[in-house]
Short mmCIF file of C-alpha atoms and ligand atoms in Angstrom, two decimals:
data_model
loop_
_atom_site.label_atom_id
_atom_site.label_comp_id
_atom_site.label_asym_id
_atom_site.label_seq_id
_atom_site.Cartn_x
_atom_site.Cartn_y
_atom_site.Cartn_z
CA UNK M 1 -4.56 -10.08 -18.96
CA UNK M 2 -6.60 -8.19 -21.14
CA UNK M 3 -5.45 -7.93 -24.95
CA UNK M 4 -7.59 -5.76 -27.61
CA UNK M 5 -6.35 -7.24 -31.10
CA UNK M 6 -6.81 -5.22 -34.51
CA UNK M 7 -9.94 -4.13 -33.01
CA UNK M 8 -12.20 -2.24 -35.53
CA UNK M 9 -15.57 -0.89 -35.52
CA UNK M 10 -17.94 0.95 -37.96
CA UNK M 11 -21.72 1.83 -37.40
CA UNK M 12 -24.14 1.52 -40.75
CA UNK M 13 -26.38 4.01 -41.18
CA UNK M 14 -28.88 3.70 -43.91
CA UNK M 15 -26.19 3.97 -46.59
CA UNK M 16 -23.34 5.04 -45.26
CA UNK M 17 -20.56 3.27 -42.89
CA UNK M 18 -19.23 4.77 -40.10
CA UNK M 19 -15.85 3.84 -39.07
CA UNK M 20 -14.90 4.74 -35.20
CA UNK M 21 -11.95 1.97 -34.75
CA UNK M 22 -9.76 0.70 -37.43
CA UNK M 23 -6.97 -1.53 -36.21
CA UNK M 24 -6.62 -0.81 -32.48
CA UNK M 25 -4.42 -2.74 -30.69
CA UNK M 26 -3.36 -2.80 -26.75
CA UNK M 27 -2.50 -4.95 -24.05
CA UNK M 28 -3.98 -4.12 -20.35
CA UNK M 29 -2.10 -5.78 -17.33
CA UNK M 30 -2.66 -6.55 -14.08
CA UNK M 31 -3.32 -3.64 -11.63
CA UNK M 32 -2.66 -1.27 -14.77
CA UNK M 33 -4.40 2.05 -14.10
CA UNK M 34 -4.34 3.83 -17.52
CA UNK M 35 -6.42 6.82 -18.50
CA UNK M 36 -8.08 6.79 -21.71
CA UNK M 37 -8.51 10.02 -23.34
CA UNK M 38 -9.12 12.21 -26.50
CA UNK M 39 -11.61 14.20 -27.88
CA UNK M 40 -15.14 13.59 -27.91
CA UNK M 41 -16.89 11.40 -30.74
CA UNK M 42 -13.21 9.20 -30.94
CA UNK M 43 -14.75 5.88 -29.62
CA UNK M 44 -13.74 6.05 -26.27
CA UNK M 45 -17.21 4.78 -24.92
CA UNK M 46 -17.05 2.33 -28.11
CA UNK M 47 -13.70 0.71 -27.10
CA UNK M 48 -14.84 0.43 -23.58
CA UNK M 49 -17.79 -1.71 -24.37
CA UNK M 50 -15.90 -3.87 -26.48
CA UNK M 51 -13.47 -4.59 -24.16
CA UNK M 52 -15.72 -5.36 -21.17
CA UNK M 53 -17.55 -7.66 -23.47
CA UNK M 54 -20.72 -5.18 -23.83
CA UNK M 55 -20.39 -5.13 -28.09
CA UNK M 56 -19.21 -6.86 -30.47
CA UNK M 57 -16.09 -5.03 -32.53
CA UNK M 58 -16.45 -5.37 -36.24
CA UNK M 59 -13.28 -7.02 -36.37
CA UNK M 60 -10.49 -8.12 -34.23
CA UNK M 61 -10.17 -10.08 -31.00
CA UNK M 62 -10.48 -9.26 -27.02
CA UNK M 63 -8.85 -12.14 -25.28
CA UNK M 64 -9.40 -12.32 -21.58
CA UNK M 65 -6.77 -14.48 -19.95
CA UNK M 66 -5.79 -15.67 -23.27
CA UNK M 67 -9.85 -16.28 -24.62
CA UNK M 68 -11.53 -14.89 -26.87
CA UNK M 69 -14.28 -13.59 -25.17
CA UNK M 70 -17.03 -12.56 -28.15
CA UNK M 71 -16.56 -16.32 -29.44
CA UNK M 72 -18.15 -17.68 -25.85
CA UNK M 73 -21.66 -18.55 -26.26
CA UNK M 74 -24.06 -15.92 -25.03
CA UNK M 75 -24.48 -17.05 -21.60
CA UNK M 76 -20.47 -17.85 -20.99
CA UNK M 77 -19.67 -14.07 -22.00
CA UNK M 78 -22.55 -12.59 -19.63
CA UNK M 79 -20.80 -14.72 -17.09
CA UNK M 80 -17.59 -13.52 -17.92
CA UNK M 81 -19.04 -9.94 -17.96
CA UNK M 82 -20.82 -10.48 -14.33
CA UNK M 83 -18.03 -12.04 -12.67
CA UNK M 84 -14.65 -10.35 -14.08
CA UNK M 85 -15.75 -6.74 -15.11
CA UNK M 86 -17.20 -3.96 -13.03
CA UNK M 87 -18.58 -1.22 -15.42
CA UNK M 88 -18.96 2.22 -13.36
CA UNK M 89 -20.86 5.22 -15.89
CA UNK M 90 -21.33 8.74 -16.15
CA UNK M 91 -24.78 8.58 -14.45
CA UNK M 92 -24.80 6.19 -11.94
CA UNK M 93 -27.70 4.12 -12.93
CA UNK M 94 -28.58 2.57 -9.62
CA UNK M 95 -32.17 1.58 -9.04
CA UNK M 96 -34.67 3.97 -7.10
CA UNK M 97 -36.17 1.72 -5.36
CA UNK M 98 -33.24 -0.63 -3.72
CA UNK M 99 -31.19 1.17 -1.11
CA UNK M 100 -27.34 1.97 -1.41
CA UNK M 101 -26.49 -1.38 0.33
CA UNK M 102 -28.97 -3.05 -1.87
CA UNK M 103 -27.99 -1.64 -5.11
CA UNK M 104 -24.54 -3.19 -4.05
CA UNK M 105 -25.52 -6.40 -3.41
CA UNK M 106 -27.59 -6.89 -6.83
CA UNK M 107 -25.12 -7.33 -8.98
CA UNK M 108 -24.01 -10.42 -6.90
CA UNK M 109 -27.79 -11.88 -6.62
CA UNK M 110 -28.02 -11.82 -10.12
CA UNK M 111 -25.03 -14.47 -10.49
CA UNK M 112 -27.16 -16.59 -7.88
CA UNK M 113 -24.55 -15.54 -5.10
CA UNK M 114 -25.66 -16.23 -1.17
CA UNK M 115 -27.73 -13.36 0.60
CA UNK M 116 -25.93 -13.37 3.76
CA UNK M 117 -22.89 -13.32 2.03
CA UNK M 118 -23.37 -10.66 -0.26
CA UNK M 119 -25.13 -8.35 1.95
CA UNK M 120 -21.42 -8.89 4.57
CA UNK M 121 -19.35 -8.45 1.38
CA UNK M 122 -21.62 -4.73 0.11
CA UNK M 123 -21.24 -3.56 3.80
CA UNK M 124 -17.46 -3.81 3.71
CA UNK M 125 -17.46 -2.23 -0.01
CA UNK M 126 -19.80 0.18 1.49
CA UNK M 127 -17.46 1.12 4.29
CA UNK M 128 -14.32 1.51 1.67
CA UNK M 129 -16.22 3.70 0.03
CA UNK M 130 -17.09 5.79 3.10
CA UNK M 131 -20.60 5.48 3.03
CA UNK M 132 -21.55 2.96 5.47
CA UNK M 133 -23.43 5.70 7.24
CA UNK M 134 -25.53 5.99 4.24
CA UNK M 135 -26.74 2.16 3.66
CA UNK M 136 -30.19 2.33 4.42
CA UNK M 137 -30.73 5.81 2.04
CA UNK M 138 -32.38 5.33 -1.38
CA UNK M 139 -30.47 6.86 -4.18
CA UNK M 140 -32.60 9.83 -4.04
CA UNK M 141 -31.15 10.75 -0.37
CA UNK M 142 -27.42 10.89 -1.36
CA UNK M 143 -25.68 13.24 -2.85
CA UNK M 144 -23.96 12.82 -6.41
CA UNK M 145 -20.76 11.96 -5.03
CA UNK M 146 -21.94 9.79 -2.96
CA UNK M 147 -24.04 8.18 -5.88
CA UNK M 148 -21.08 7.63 -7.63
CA UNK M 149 -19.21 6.01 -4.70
CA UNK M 150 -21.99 3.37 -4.01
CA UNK M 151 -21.62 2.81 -7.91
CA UNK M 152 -18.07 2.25 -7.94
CA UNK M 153 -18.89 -0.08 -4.85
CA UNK M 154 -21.80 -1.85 -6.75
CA UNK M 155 -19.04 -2.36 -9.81
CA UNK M 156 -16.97 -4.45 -6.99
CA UNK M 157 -19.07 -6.36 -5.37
CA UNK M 158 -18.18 -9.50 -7.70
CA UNK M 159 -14.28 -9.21 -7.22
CA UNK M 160 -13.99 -8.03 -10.67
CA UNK M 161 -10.66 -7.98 -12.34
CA UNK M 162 -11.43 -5.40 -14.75
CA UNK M 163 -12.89 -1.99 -13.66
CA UNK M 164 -13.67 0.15 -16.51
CA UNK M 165 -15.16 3.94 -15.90
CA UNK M 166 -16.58 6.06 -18.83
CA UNK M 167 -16.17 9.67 -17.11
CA UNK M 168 -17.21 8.06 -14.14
CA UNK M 169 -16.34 12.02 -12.45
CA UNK M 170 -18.57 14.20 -15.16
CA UNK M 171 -20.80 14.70 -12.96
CA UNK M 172 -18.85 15.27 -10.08
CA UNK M 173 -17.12 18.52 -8.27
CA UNK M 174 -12.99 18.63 -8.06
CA UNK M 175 -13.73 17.10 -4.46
CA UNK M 176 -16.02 14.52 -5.42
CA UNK M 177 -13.68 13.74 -8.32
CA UNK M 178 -10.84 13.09 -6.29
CA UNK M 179 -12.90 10.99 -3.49
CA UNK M 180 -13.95 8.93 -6.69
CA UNK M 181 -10.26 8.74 -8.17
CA UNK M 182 -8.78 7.90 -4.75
CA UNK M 183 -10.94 4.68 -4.42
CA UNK M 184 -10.20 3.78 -8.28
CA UNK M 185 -6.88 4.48 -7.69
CA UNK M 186 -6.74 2.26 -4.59
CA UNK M 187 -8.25 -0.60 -6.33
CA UNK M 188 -5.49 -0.88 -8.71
CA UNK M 189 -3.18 -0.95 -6.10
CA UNK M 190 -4.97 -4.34 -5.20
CA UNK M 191 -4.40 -5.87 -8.12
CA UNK M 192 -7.75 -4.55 -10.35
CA UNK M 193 -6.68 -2.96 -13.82
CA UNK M 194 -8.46 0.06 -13.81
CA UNK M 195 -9.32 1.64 -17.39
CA UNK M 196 -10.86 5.20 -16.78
CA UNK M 197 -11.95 7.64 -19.78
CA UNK M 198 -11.94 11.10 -18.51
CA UNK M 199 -11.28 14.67 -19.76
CA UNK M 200 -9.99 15.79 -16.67
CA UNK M 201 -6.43 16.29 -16.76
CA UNK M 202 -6.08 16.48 -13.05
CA UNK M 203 -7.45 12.48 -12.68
CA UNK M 204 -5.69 11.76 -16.15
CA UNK M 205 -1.95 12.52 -14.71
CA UNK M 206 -2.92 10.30 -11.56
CA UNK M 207 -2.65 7.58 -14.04
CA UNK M 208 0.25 5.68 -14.78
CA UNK M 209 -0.44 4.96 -18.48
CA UNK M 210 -2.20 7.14 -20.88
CA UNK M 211 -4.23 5.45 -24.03
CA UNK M 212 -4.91 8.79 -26.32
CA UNK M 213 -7.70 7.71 -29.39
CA UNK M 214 -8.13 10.27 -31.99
CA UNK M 215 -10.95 10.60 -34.31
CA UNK M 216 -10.39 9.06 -37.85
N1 ADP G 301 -24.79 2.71 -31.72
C1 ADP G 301 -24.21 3.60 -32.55
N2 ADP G 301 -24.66 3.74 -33.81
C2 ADP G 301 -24.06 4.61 -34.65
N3 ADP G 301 -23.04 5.41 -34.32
C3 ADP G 301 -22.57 5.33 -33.08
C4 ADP G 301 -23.12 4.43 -32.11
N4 ADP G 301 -22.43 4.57 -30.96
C5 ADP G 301 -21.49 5.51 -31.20
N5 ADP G 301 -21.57 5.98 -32.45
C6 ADP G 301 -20.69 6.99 -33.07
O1 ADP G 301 -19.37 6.56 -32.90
C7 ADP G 301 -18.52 7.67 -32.61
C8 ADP G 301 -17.74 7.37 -31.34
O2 ADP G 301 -18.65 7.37 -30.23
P1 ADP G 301 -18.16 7.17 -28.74
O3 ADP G 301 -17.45 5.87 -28.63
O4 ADP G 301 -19.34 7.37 -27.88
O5 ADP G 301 -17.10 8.35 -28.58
P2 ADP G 301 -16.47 9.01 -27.28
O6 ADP G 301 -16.87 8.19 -26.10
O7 ADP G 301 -14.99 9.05 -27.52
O8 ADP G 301 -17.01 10.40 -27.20
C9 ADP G 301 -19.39 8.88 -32.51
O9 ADP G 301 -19.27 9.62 -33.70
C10 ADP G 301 -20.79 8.33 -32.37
O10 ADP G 301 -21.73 9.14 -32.96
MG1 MG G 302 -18.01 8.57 -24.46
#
């Protein structure tokens, strides 16, 4: 579904070049749920944002379904981004001052989606996520686990196909962690390829495929 193709990628700065990538190459499936680890500074976060169509790679090719997704025009690939990838972070990034259910429902606005209908699709997600109890609190009034659930939520509330979490449980504790994993977990089960980076080894074995990037 997802192919990364002799993907490279170096930073310039002032003078000198650095290269984080250099010929990378991987195919992601459907309902995949890989772990992608190694040490810090490898390009984990770099190869994530390539392949959800977030940067450019210097060189090489992420085909989505077969396209080549950084030779749409602009407003094709935030399309693409906004309809088949859910991004979920390390800090949750969800707005102050929209609740949980609203901070769900965004994402699905923003494509010019019906208000009735999103706000019936981000209570179910709400309620997977075991937080329906919790729709009407502002970010500020949850907890950090429960941040990160309405995240992960918010990250689903377009039907992506791609969910791809950069130490989405950081944050978290080993309880919170697992809540988090369960529901990423879940959603591969479904049919979602689910790409997490994580340094936990605990939520790394959970996967079925490991992607290990070293530094070069
Ligand atoms: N925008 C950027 N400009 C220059 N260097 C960058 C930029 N983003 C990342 N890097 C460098 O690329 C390397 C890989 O970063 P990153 O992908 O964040 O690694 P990881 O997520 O595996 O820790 C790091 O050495 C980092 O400093
Ligand atoms: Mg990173």
């Amino acid at each position: 579904m997802l192919e990364l193709k002799d993907i490279s990628k170096s930073y310039t700065i002032g003078e000198n070049t650095l290269t984080v990538l250099d010929g990378f190459n991987e195919t992601i499936n459907e309902g995949e749920l890989i772990a992608l680890v190694g040490p810090s500074g490898a390009g984990k976060s770099t190869l994530l944002h390539i392949a959800g169509g977030l940067d450019a790679p210097s060189g090489g090719q992420v085909l989505f379904e077969g396209r080549s997704i950084y030779s749409l025009k602009e407003a094709e690939l935030n399309r693409y981004r906004g309809s088949h990838v859910g991004f979920v972070f390390q800090s949750h990034y969800l707005l102050d001052d929209f609740t949980a259910l609203e901070n769900i429902m965004l994402p699905r606005l923003i494509l010019g989606g019906d208000k009735k209908n999103a706000e019936k699709d981000a209570k179910a997600l709400i309620e997977s996520v075991g937080l329906s109890d919790r729709a009407g609190h502002f970010p500020s009034e949850l907890s950090g686990g429960e941040q990160q659930r309405v995240a992960v939520a918010r990250a689903l509330v377009n039907g992506p196909k791609i969910l791809l979490a950069d130490e989405p449980t950081g944050n978290l504790d080993r309880g919170n962690s697992d809540a988090v994993m369960d529901i990423l977990a879940s959603l591969s089960e479904k049919g979602v390829s689910v790409v997490i980076v994580t340094h936990d080894e605990a939520l790394a074995s959970r996967c079925r495929r490991r992607i290990r990037l070293e530094k070069i």
